[in-house]
């Protein structure tokens, strides 16, 4: 894990969130949820449901409600300590948008148009016709910058795909600090050495995403375990039939090895050695059992979270939103003052 945050006596602050778009995937789990759990004792954690971000894609009102709830239950099921981490819904803390507007006015159109995610999810999905691209998709990295800067986050867990957005956050913060005097902390990316980018099982050239069109390439956290098993056994590999880590020449098997590493904490070298004389089927079977074991525990705890959601978890979300509102109000006031609004 890479983390260049400078140590202080106080616990550093970490902030992360997931958009409630569709069902959560193994990519979300290994790339962000599991790392939050690992790091929750090292950092003061703010973990949120990025529901305002979900509006940048097509969404269904009823699904949005369910997806939001599912993310909170997933945090619980994965082992986040709800007494230590501040878990909240982004839209319950109104000022995120206030500061986002100020940041937007300090960002250029060119900066936003060159964001890879905007090109991938916005332009290329709409034949480069901006008439069909939602403006929110263009501006959401700035809302993300506001999310991070409002809480003085020192560190943000990001998959490699989000690194560019964090660089933008740092650029905007530096620009504003230089122009008006220090108001923002510069966040560092924390990128997990493995599982930073879990790839689609059938097309290892694309990221495993909630919105991928073919569900057979995606492991959803809610998939029945026999389906998970089958998806792994049917994952695309190659004709070498040699368990070897080479992302360029053998992207499929390399992706499976990364998943193995992320779940077992065994190194790539040890795994490659262990399966040196085995065919892909043996390796896949072991991996499928490993993933199923992990998801079985997760799914059991997820059911428990659903059962206690209304009585125990919901009140906590309300309480946390109040805590966050106070923090954010203070920061918004500072920003307004510094730039001459107050
Ligand atoms: N395949 C992945 N591998 C590693 N990390 C991943 N993340 C998502 N997919 C992978 C990480 O999960 C966090 C939350 O993601 P998000 O839902 O806020 O945004 P996203 O990256 O756009 O996720 P998806 O699954 O690709 O959603 P859709 O399809 O709705 O756009 C982030 O830290 C992300 O890096």
mmCIF file of C-alpha atoms and ligand atoms in Angstrom:
data_model
loop_
_atom_site.group_PDB
_atom_site.id
_atom_site.type_symbol
_atom_site.label_atom_id
_atom_site.label_comp_id
_atom_site.label_asym_id
_atom_site.label_seq_id
_atom_site.Cartn_x
_atom_site.Cartn_y
_atom_site.Cartn_z
ATOM 1 C CA UNK A 1 0.000 0.000 0.000
ATOM 2 C CA UNK A 2 1.404 3.396 -0.940
ATOM 3 C CA UNK A 3 0.930 6.250 1.489
ATOM 4 C CA UNK A 4 3.210 9.245 1.636
ATOM 5 C CA UNK A 5 1.251 11.103 4.335
ATOM 6 C CA UNK A 6 3.533 12.917 6.770
ATOM 7 C CA UNK A 7 3.087 11.657 10.337
ATOM 8 C CA UNK A 8 1.732 13.884 13.110
ATOM 9 C CA UNK A 9 0.648 13.071 16.647
ATOM 10 C CA UNK A 10 -3.018 13.349 15.735
ATOM 11 C CA UNK A 11 -4.634 10.536 13.790
ATOM 12 C CA UNK A 12 -4.665 11.513 10.124
ATOM 13 C CA UNK A 13 -8.033 11.915 8.470
ATOM 14 C CA UNK A 14 -9.179 9.632 5.685
ATOM 15 C CA UNK A 15 -12.279 10.073 3.583
ATOM 16 C CA UNK A 16 -13.842 7.756 1.042
ATOM 17 C CA UNK A 17 -17.162 7.078 -0.579
ATOM 18 C CA UNK A 18 -19.008 4.894 -3.032
ATOM 19 C CA UNK A 19 -21.723 5.912 -5.466
ATOM 20 C CA UNK A 20 -25.047 4.100 -5.002
ATOM 21 C CA UNK A 21 -25.285 3.095 -8.650
ATOM 22 C CA UNK A 22 -26.385 -0.496 -9.225
ATOM 23 C CA UNK A 23 -25.206 -3.461 -7.170
ATOM 24 C CA UNK A 24 -21.810 -3.411 -5.502
ATOM 25 C CA UNK A 25 -19.082 -5.500 -7.098
ATOM 26 C CA UNK A 26 -16.035 -7.408 -5.955
ATOM 27 C CA UNK A 27 -14.072 -4.479 -7.440
ATOM 28 C CA UNK A 28 -15.718 -2.036 -5.014
ATOM 29 C CA UNK A 29 -15.139 -4.494 -2.179
ATOM 30 C CA UNK A 30 -11.457 -5.205 -2.814
ATOM 31 C CA UNK A 31 -10.581 -1.764 -4.175
ATOM 32 C CA UNK A 32 -12.204 0.318 -1.492
ATOM 33 C CA UNK A 33 -14.424 -1.299 1.191
ATOM 34 C CA UNK A 34 -11.893 -3.883 2.415
ATOM 35 C CA UNK A 35 -9.084 -1.299 2.550
ATOM 36 C CA UNK A 36 -11.291 1.016 4.679
ATOM 37 C CA UNK A 37 -11.687 -1.834 7.128
ATOM 38 C CA UNK A 38 -7.946 -2.481 7.189
ATOM 39 C CA UNK A 39 -7.136 1.167 7.799
ATOM 40 C CA UNK A 40 -9.880 2.112 10.223
ATOM 41 C CA UNK A 41 -7.613 2.022 13.276
ATOM 42 C CA UNK A 42 -4.870 4.031 11.658
ATOM 43 C CA UNK A 43 -7.061 6.911 10.473
ATOM 44 C CA UNK A 44 -9.995 8.951 11.647
ATOM 45 C CA UNK A 45 -12.392 7.773 8.983
ATOM 46 C CA UNK A 46 -15.216 9.552 7.206
ATOM 47 C CA UNK A 47 -16.979 7.067 4.967
ATOM 48 C CA UNK A 48 -19.930 8.241 2.964
ATOM 49 C CA UNK A 49 -22.539 7.156 0.482
ATOM 50 C CA UNK A 50 -21.870 9.378 -2.523
ATOM 51 C CA UNK A 51 -25.503 9.754 -3.483
ATOM 52 C CA UNK A 52 -25.130 13.163 -5.154
ATOM 53 C CA UNK A 53 -22.542 11.591 -7.429
ATOM 54 C CA UNK A 54 -25.004 8.872 -8.394
ATOM 55 C CA UNK A 55 -27.171 11.521 -10.086
ATOM 56 C CA UNK A 56 -24.507 12.003 -12.725
ATOM 57 C CA UNK A 57 -25.607 8.699 -14.297
ATOM 58 C CA UNK A 58 -29.079 7.680 -15.334
ATOM 59 C CA UNK A 59 -30.845 6.655 -12.149
ATOM 60 C CA UNK A 60 -34.100 5.256 -10.922
ATOM 61 C CA UNK A 61 -35.537 6.868 -7.804
ATOM 62 C CA UNK A 62 -36.510 3.582 -6.101
ATOM 63 C CA UNK A 63 -33.244 1.876 -6.946
ATOM 64 C CA UNK A 64 -31.358 4.836 -5.558
ATOM 65 C CA UNK A 65 -33.006 4.394 -2.161
ATOM 66 C CA UNK A 66 -32.172 0.664 -2.111
ATOM 67 C CA UNK A 67 -28.641 1.133 -3.364
ATOM 68 C CA UNK A 68 -27.931 3.713 -0.675
ATOM 69 C CA UNK A 69 -29.086 1.354 2.016
ATOM 70 C CA UNK A 70 -27.102 -1.510 0.508
ATOM 71 C CA UNK A 71 -23.861 0.447 0.614
ATOM 72 C CA UNK A 72 -24.271 1.195 4.313
ATOM 73 C CA UNK A 73 -25.091 -2.469 4.969
ATOM 74 C CA UNK A 74 -22.018 -3.467 2.954
ATOM 75 C CA UNK A 75 -19.818 -1.218 5.099
ATOM 76 C CA UNK A 76 -21.215 -2.961 8.164
ATOM 77 C CA UNK A 77 -20.902 -6.439 6.668
ATOM 78 C CA UNK A 78 -17.294 -5.890 5.641
ATOM 79 C CA UNK A 79 -16.386 -5.008 9.231
ATOM 80 C CA UNK A 80 -16.339 -1.216 9.490
ATOM 81 C CA UNK A 81 -16.670 -0.225 13.122
ATOM 82 C CA UNK A 82 -19.753 2.003 13.184
ATOM 83 C CA UNK A 83 -18.719 3.434 16.532
ATOM 84 C CA UNK A 84 -15.346 4.568 15.247
ATOM 85 C CA UNK A 85 -15.957 5.570 11.651
ATOM 86 C CA UNK A 86 -18.260 8.409 10.739
ATOM 87 C CA UNK A 87 -20.568 6.920 8.151
ATOM 88 C CA UNK A 88 -23.036 9.246 6.484
ATOM 89 C CA UNK A 89 -25.085 10.041 3.408
ATOM 90 C CA UNK A 90 -23.531 12.832 1.364
ATOM 91 C CA UNK A 91 -26.834 14.552 0.591
ATOM 92 C CA UNK A 92 -27.669 14.807 4.311
ATOM 93 C CA UNK A 93 -24.825 17.309 4.631
ATOM 94 C CA UNK A 94 -26.094 20.234 2.623
ATOM 95 C CA UNK A 95 -22.941 22.375 2.327
ATOM 96 C CA UNK A 96 -21.023 19.964 0.098
ATOM 97 C CA UNK A 97 -22.673 21.745 -2.804
ATOM 98 C CA UNK A 98 -21.935 25.260 -1.520
ATOM 99 C CA UNK A 99 -18.195 24.757 -1.517
ATOM 100 C CA UNK A 100 -18.387 22.713 -4.699
ATOM 101 C CA UNK A 101 -19.723 25.807 -6.482
ATOM 102 C CA UNK A 102 -16.827 27.916 -5.222
ATOM 103 C CA UNK A 103 -14.335 25.283 -6.389
ATOM 104 C CA UNK A 104 -16.088 25.018 -9.742
ATOM 105 C CA UNK A 105 -15.517 28.735 -10.224
ATOM 106 C CA UNK A 106 -11.786 28.104 -9.728
ATOM 107 C CA UNK A 107 -11.576 25.237 -12.228
ATOM 108 C CA UNK A 108 -11.342 25.503 -15.995
ATOM 109 C CA UNK A 109 -13.458 23.690 -18.545
ATOM 110 C CA UNK A 110 -10.253 22.330 -20.090
ATOM 111 C CA UNK A 111 -9.228 20.711 -16.810
ATOM 112 C CA UNK A 112 -12.536 18.902 -16.556
ATOM 113 C CA UNK A 113 -12.777 17.905 -20.193
ATOM 114 C CA UNK A 114 -9.475 16.077 -20.043
ATOM 115 C CA UNK A 115 -10.569 13.779 -17.194
ATOM 116 C CA UNK A 116 -10.356 10.195 -18.440
ATOM 117 C CA UNK A 117 -13.603 9.161 -16.747
ATOM 118 C CA UNK A 118 -15.443 12.007 -18.477
ATOM 119 C CA UNK A 119 -14.064 10.839 -21.800
ATOM 120 C CA UNK A 120 -14.898 7.173 -21.085
ATOM 121 C CA UNK A 121 -18.256 7.450 -19.380
ATOM 122 C CA UNK A 122 -19.422 10.670 -21.016
ATOM 123 C CA UNK A 123 -17.999 11.337 -24.443
ATOM 124 C CA UNK A 124 -17.251 7.898 -25.866
ATOM 125 C CA UNK A 125 -20.508 6.395 -24.556
ATOM 126 C CA UNK A 126 -22.366 9.153 -26.419
ATOM 127 C CA UNK A 127 -20.414 9.133 -29.694
ATOM 128 C CA UNK A 128 -18.620 12.316 -28.616
ATOM 129 C CA UNK A 129 -21.893 14.222 -28.852
ATOM 130 C CA UNK A 130 -21.879 16.562 -25.874
ATOM 131 C CA UNK A 131 -25.577 17.229 -26.366
ATOM 132 C CA UNK A 132 -26.285 13.866 -24.703
ATOM 133 C CA UNK A 133 -23.639 14.044 -21.978
ATOM 134 C CA UNK A 134 -24.893 15.034 -18.537
ATOM 135 C CA UNK A 135 -23.143 18.146 -17.255
ATOM 136 C CA UNK A 136 -22.906 16.506 -13.826
ATOM 137 C CA UNK A 137 -20.562 13.940 -15.317
ATOM 138 C CA UNK A 138 -18.238 16.750 -16.335
ATOM 139 C CA UNK A 139 -18.375 18.572 -13.008
ATOM 140 C CA UNK A 140 -18.483 15.671 -10.550
ATOM 141 C CA UNK A 141 -14.690 15.617 -9.942
ATOM 142 C CA UNK A 142 -15.154 19.107 -8.459
ATOM 143 C CA UNK A 143 -17.897 17.881 -6.147
ATOM 144 C CA UNK A 144 -15.497 15.086 -5.204
ATOM 145 C CA UNK A 145 -12.856 17.742 -4.482
ATOM 146 C CA UNK A 146 -15.328 19.513 -2.191
ATOM 147 C CA UNK A 147 -16.140 16.229 -0.404
ATOM 148 C CA UNK A 148 -12.468 15.733 0.344
ATOM 149 C CA UNK A 149 -11.378 19.300 1.131
ATOM 150 C CA UNK A 150 -14.294 20.046 3.466
ATOM 151 C CA UNK A 151 -13.075 17.424 5.936
ATOM 152 C CA UNK A 152 -9.352 18.306 5.798
ATOM 153 C CA UNK A 153 -8.732 14.754 4.608
ATOM 154 C CA UNK A 154 -5.054 13.831 4.601
ATOM 155 C CA UNK A 155 -5.627 10.638 2.678
ATOM 156 C CA UNK A 156 -8.134 9.212 0.236
ATOM 157 C CA UNK A 157 -8.281 5.591 -0.866
ATOM 158 C CA UNK A 158 -8.602 5.543 -4.614
ATOM 159 C CA UNK A 159 -8.486 2.973 -7.342
ATOM 160 C CA UNK A 160 -6.013 3.873 -10.078
ATOM 161 C CA UNK A 161 -8.965 5.183 -12.129
ATOM 162 C CA UNK A 162 -9.684 7.872 -9.527
ATOM 163 C CA UNK A 163 -6.102 9.069 -9.115
ATOM 164 C CA UNK A 164 -6.532 11.751 -11.751
ATOM 165 C CA UNK A 165 -9.476 13.204 -9.827
ATOM 166 C CA UNK A 166 -7.404 13.412 -6.685
ATOM 167 C CA UNK A 167 -4.689 15.251 -8.593
ATOM 168 C CA UNK A 168 -7.334 17.723 -9.721
ATOM 169 C CA UNK A 169 -8.414 18.153 -6.086
ATOM 170 C CA UNK A 170 -4.846 18.942 -5.096
ATOM 171 C CA UNK A 171 -4.478 21.402 -7.978
ATOM 172 C CA UNK A 172 -7.634 23.297 -7.065
ATOM 173 C CA UNK A 173 -6.676 23.338 -3.366
ATOM 174 C CA UNK A 174 -3.163 24.605 -4.115
ATOM 175 C CA UNK A 175 -4.537 27.271 -6.457
ATOM 176 C CA UNK A 176 -6.952 28.542 -3.833
ATOM 177 C CA UNK A 177 -4.455 28.336 -0.954
ATOM 178 C CA UNK A 178 -1.972 30.364 -2.996
ATOM 179 C CA UNK A 179 -4.506 32.967 -4.040
ATOM 180 C CA UNK A 180 -6.415 33.529 -0.794
ATOM 181 C CA UNK A 181 -4.258 32.108 1.995
ATOM 182 C CA UNK A 182 -4.261 28.583 3.396
ATOM 183 C CA UNK A 183 -7.697 27.088 3.745
ATOM 184 C CA UNK A 184 -7.333 23.515 2.459
ATOM 185 C CA UNK A 185 -5.240 20.487 3.413
ATOM 186 C CA UNK A 186 -3.671 18.716 0.436
ATOM 187 C CA UNK A 187 -4.848 15.087 0.379
ATOM 188 C CA UNK A 188 -2.600 12.179 -0.581
ATOM 189 C CA UNK A 189 -3.865 9.217 -2.581
ATOM 190 C CA UNK A 190 -3.692 5.835 -0.882
ATOM 191 C CA UNK A 191 -3.557 3.212 -3.585
ATOM 192 C CA UNK A 192 -3.710 -0.439 -2.650
ATOM 193 C CA UNK A 193 -0.805 -2.359 -4.141
ATOM 194 C CA UNK A 194 -3.225 -5.066 -5.309
ATOM 195 C CA UNK A 195 -6.873 -4.836 -6.254
ATOM 196 C CA UNK A 196 -6.470 -1.155 -7.189
ATOM 197 C CA UNK A 197 -8.177 -2.153 -10.392
ATOM 198 C CA UNK A 198 -10.062 -5.440 -10.490
ATOM 199 C CA UNK A 199 -10.850 -6.223 -14.104
ATOM 200 C CA UNK A 200 -13.933 -7.689 -15.756
ATOM 201 C CA UNK A 201 -13.785 -11.497 -15.762
ATOM 202 C CA UNK A 202 -14.784 -11.823 -19.398
ATOM 203 C CA UNK A 203 -13.002 -8.742 -20.711
ATOM 204 C CA UNK A 204 -9.874 -8.107 -18.640
ATOM 205 C CA UNK A 205 -9.179 -4.962 -20.646
ATOM 206 C CA UNK A 206 -12.004 -3.138 -18.838
ATOM 207 C CA UNK A 207 -12.606 -2.437 -15.152
ATOM 208 C CA UNK A 208 -15.076 -4.581 -13.240
ATOM 209 C CA UNK A 209 -17.824 -1.988 -12.804
ATOM 210 C CA UNK A 210 -21.329 -1.924 -11.369
ATOM 211 C CA UNK A 211 -22.536 -0.658 -14.725
ATOM 212 C CA UNK A 212 -20.815 -3.185 -17.014
ATOM 213 C CA UNK A 213 -23.297 -4.559 -19.504
ATOM 214 C CA UNK A 214 -22.494 -8.263 -19.229
ATOM 215 C CA UNK A 215 -23.165 -9.462 -15.657
ATOM 216 C CA UNK A 216 -21.199 -12.670 -16.297
ATOM 217 C CA UNK A 217 -17.955 -10.701 -16.154
ATOM 218 C CA UNK A 218 -18.852 -9.054 -12.857
ATOM 219 C CA UNK A 219 -19.019 -10.599 -9.380
ATOM 220 C CA UNK A 220 -21.730 -8.819 -7.426
ATOM 221 C CA UNK A 221 -21.492 -8.974 -3.659
ATOM 222 C CA UNK A 222 -25.092 -10.159 -3.614
ATOM 223 C CA UNK A 223 -24.554 -13.003 -6.107
ATOM 224 C CA UNK A 224 -25.511 -16.475 -4.824
ATOM 225 C CA UNK A 225 -22.286 -18.351 -4.085
ATOM 226 C CA UNK A 226 -22.874 -20.983 -6.774
ATOM 227 C CA UNK A 227 -23.096 -18.144 -9.310
ATOM 228 C CA UNK A 228 -19.860 -16.614 -7.989
ATOM 229 C CA UNK A 229 -18.169 -19.995 -8.310
ATOM 230 C CA UNK A 230 -19.366 -20.414 -11.871
ATOM 231 C CA UNK A 231 -18.323 -16.919 -12.920
ATOM 232 C CA UNK A 232 -14.776 -17.538 -11.708
ATOM 233 C CA UNK A 233 -14.564 -20.944 -13.374
ATOM 234 C CA UNK A 234 -15.713 -19.313 -16.634
ATOM 235 C CA UNK A 235 -13.391 -16.301 -16.386
ATOM 236 C CA UNK A 236 -11.479 -15.596 -19.557
ATOM 237 C CA UNK A 237 -7.839 -16.633 -19.475
ATOM 238 C CA UNK A 238 -5.576 -17.629 -22.402
ATOM 239 C CA UNK A 239 -4.134 -20.627 -24.168
ATOM 240 C CA UNK A 240 -0.785 -20.672 -22.283
ATOM 241 C CA UNK A 241 -2.426 -22.589 -19.420
ATOM 242 C CA UNK A 242 0.382 -21.441 -17.131
ATOM 243 C CA UNK A 243 -0.398 -19.611 -13.885
ATOM 244 C CA UNK A 244 1.816 -16.627 -14.464
ATOM 245 C CA UNK A 245 1.601 -12.921 -13.643
ATOM 246 C CA UNK A 246 2.001 -10.864 -16.789
ATOM 247 C CA UNK A 247 -0.635 -8.183 -17.186
ATOM 248 C CA UNK A 248 0.203 -7.502 -20.825
ATOM 249 C CA UNK A 249 0.512 -11.056 -22.168
ATOM 250 C CA UNK A 250 -1.830 -12.840 -19.741
ATOM 251 C CA UNK A 251 -4.292 -10.195 -18.479
ATOM 252 C CA UNK A 252 -7.046 -12.653 -17.537
ATOM 253 C CA UNK A 253 -5.021 -14.932 -15.269
ATOM 254 C CA UNK A 254 -3.096 -11.931 -13.892
ATOM 255 C CA UNK A 255 -6.396 -10.366 -12.843
ATOM 256 C CA UNK A 256 -7.398 -13.595 -11.086
ATOM 257 C CA UNK A 257 -4.031 -13.697 -9.326
ATOM 258 C CA UNK A 258 -4.578 -10.107 -8.125
ATOM 259 C CA UNK A 259 -7.953 -11.117 -6.698
ATOM 260 C CA UNK A 260 -6.307 -14.090 -4.978
ATOM 261 C CA UNK A 261 -3.655 -11.796 -3.479
ATOM 262 C CA UNK A 262 -6.202 -9.225 -2.303
ATOM 263 C CA UNK A 263 -8.237 -11.822 -0.459
ATOM 264 C CA UNK A 264 -5.510 -14.082 0.898
ATOM 265 C CA UNK A 265 -2.685 -11.574 1.462
ATOM 266 C CA UNK A 266 -0.338 -14.144 -0.082
ATOM 267 C CA UNK A 267 2.217 -12.609 -2.441
ATOM 268 C CA UNK A 268 2.059 -12.977 -6.225
ATOM 269 C CA UNK A 269 5.390 -14.845 -6.215
ATOM 270 C CA UNK A 270 4.160 -17.431 -3.697
ATOM 271 C CA UNK A 271 0.942 -18.002 -5.645
ATOM 272 C CA UNK A 272 2.765 -18.390 -8.949
ATOM 273 C CA UNK A 273 5.158 -20.850 -7.317
ATOM 274 C CA UNK A 274 2.330 -22.796 -5.683
ATOM 275 C CA UNK A 275 0.495 -23.294 -8.986
ATOM 276 C CA UNK A 276 3.594 -23.667 -11.191
ATOM 277 C CA UNK A 277 2.669 -27.206 -12.161
ATOM 278 C CA UNK A 278 -1.106 -26.870 -12.085
ATOM 279 C CA UNK A 279 -3.510 -26.032 -14.846
ATOM 280 C CA UNK A 280 -5.931 -23.091 -14.789
ATOM 281 C CA UNK A 281 -8.855 -25.224 -13.614
ATOM 282 C CA UNK A 282 -7.079 -26.129 -10.349
ATOM 283 C CA UNK A 283 -6.130 -22.510 -9.708
ATOM 284 C CA UNK A 284 -9.618 -21.225 -10.540
ATOM 285 C CA UNK A 285 -11.231 -23.799 -8.266
ATOM 286 C CA UNK A 286 -9.076 -22.695 -5.330
ATOM 287 C CA UNK A 287 -9.743 -19.041 -6.093
ATOM 288 C CA UNK A 288 -13.483 -19.665 -6.417
ATOM 289 C CA UNK A 289 -13.504 -21.353 -2.997
ATOM 290 C CA UNK A 290 -11.533 -18.485 -1.504
ATOM 291 C CA UNK A 291 -13.876 -15.813 -2.898
ATOM 292 C CA UNK A 292 -16.968 -17.818 -1.895
ATOM 293 C CA UNK A 293 -15.662 -18.177 1.667
ATOM 294 C CA UNK A 294 -15.086 -14.433 1.902
ATOM 295 C CA UNK A 295 -18.496 -13.617 0.433
ATOM 296 C CA UNK A 296 -20.281 -16.138 2.619
ATOM 297 C CA UNK A 297 -19.142 -14.288 5.743
ATOM 298 C CA UNK A 298 -19.936 -10.972 4.088
ATOM 299 C CA UNK A 299 -23.435 -12.035 3.047
ATOM 300 C CA UNK A 300 -24.287 -13.380 6.503
ATOM 301 C CA UNK A 301 -23.288 -10.095 8.109
ATOM 302 C CA UNK A 302 -25.085 -8.164 5.384
ATOM 303 C CA UNK A 303 -28.355 -9.888 6.332
ATOM 304 C CA UNK A 304 -27.765 -8.897 9.934
ATOM 305 C CA UNK A 305 -27.178 -5.288 8.890
ATOM 306 C CA UNK A 306 -30.462 -5.288 6.972
ATOM 307 C CA UNK A 307 -32.245 -6.574 10.062
ATOM 308 C CA UNK A 308 -30.911 -3.829 12.337
ATOM 309 C CA UNK A 309 -30.932 -1.059 9.742
ATOM 310 C CA UNK A 310 -34.049 0.855 10.752
ATOM 311 C CA UNK A 311 -33.591 0.630 14.496
ATOM 312 C CA UNK A 312 -29.833 0.885 14.913
ATOM 313 C CA UNK A 313 -28.094 2.033 11.767
ATOM 314 C CA UNK A 314 -30.450 4.728 10.520
ATOM 315 C CA UNK A 315 -30.310 6.794 13.746
ATOM 316 C CA UNK A 316 -26.519 6.634 13.546
ATOM 317 C CA UNK A 317 -26.598 8.034 10.019
ATOM 318 C CA UNK A 318 -28.755 10.916 11.220
ATOM 319 C CA UNK A 319 -26.415 11.611 14.139
ATOM 320 C CA UNK A 320 -23.346 11.464 11.892
ATOM 321 C CA UNK A 321 -24.920 13.837 9.369
ATOM 322 C CA UNK A 322 -25.285 16.370 12.178
ATOM 323 C CA UNK A 323 -21.625 15.981 13.161
ATOM 324 C CA UNK A 324 -20.556 16.391 9.538
ATOM 325 C CA UNK A 325 -22.826 19.386 9.004
ATOM 326 C CA UNK A 326 -21.053 21.204 11.818
ATOM 327 C CA UNK A 327 -17.598 20.416 10.439
ATOM 328 C CA UNK A 328 -18.593 21.434 6.958
ATOM 329 C CA UNK A 329 -20.356 24.612 8.054
ATOM 330 C CA UNK A 330 -17.183 25.747 9.773
ATOM 331 C CA UNK A 331 -15.065 25.043 6.709
ATOM 332 C CA UNK A 332 -17.576 26.674 4.361
ATOM 333 C CA UNK A 333 -17.518 29.778 6.527
ATOM 334 C CA UNK A 334 -13.732 29.887 6.360
ATOM 335 C CA UNK A 335 -13.761 29.524 2.584
ATOM 336 C CA UNK A 336 -16.419 32.218 2.165
ATOM 337 C CA UNK A 337 -14.455 34.545 4.429
ATOM 338 C CA UNK A 338 -11.145 33.933 2.674
ATOM 339 C CA UNK A 339 -12.511 34.627 -0.762
ATOM 340 C CA UNK A 340 -14.372 37.742 0.353
ATOM 341 C CA UNK A 341 -17.962 36.516 0.470
ATOM 342 C CA UNK A 342 -18.307 37.132 4.214
HETATM 343 N N1 LIG B 1 -12.879 -2.722 -10.480
HETATM 344 C C1 LIG B 1 -12.457 -2.018 -9.452
HETATM 345 N N2 LIG B 1 -11.274 -2.309 -8.886
HETATM 346 C C2 LIG B 1 -10.815 -1.605 -7.828
HETATM 347 N N3 LIG B 1 -11.502 -0.595 -7.262
HETATM 348 C C3 LIG B 1 -12.688 -0.277 -7.792
HETATM 349 N N4 LIG B 1 -13.603 0.654 -7.480
HETATM 350 C C4 LIG B 1 -14.657 0.565 -8.309
HETATM 351 N N5 LIG B 1 -14.445 -0.432 -9.190
HETATM 352 C C5 LIG B 1 -13.224 -0.957 -8.901
HETATM 353 C C6 LIG B 1 -13.433 1.587 -6.395
HETATM 354 O O1 LIG B 1 -14.635 1.633 -5.640
HETATM 355 C C7 LIG B 1 -14.773 2.948 -5.116
HETATM 356 C C8 LIG B 1 -16.159 3.429 -5.295
HETATM 357 O O2 LIG B 1 -16.501 3.458 -6.636
HETATM 358 P P1 LIG B 1 -17.708 4.321 -7.155
HETATM 359 O O3 LIG B 1 -18.910 3.533 -7.193
HETATM 360 O O4 LIG B 1 -17.807 5.581 -6.382
HETATM 361 O O5 LIG B 1 -17.222 4.743 -8.566
HETATM 362 P P2 LIG B 1 -16.734 3.886 -9.753
HETATM 363 O O6 LIG B 1 -15.236 3.796 -9.691
HETATM 364 O O7 LIG B 1 -17.304 4.532 -10.960
HETATM 365 O O8 LIG B 1 -17.335 2.455 -9.515
HETATM 366 P P3 LIG B 1 -17.984 1.520 -10.582
HETATM 367 O O9 LIG B 1 -18.213 0.200 -9.955
HETATM 368 O O10 LIG B 1 -17.175 1.566 -11.842
HETATM 369 O O11 LIG B 1 -19.401 2.199 -10.754
HETATM 370 P P4 LIG B 1 -20.194 2.644 -12.031
HETATM 371 O O12 LIG B 1 -20.207 1.498 -12.957
HETATM 372 O O13 LIG B 1 -21.536 2.998 -11.511
HETATM 373 O O14 LIG B 1 -19.478 3.836 -12.597
HETATM 374 C C9 LIG B 1 -13.723 3.838 -5.776
HETATM 375 O O15 LIG B 1 -12.679 4.076 -4.847
HETATM 376 C C10 LIG B 1 -13.254 3.018 -6.923
HETATM 377 O O16 LIG B 1 -11.910 3.276 -7.265
#
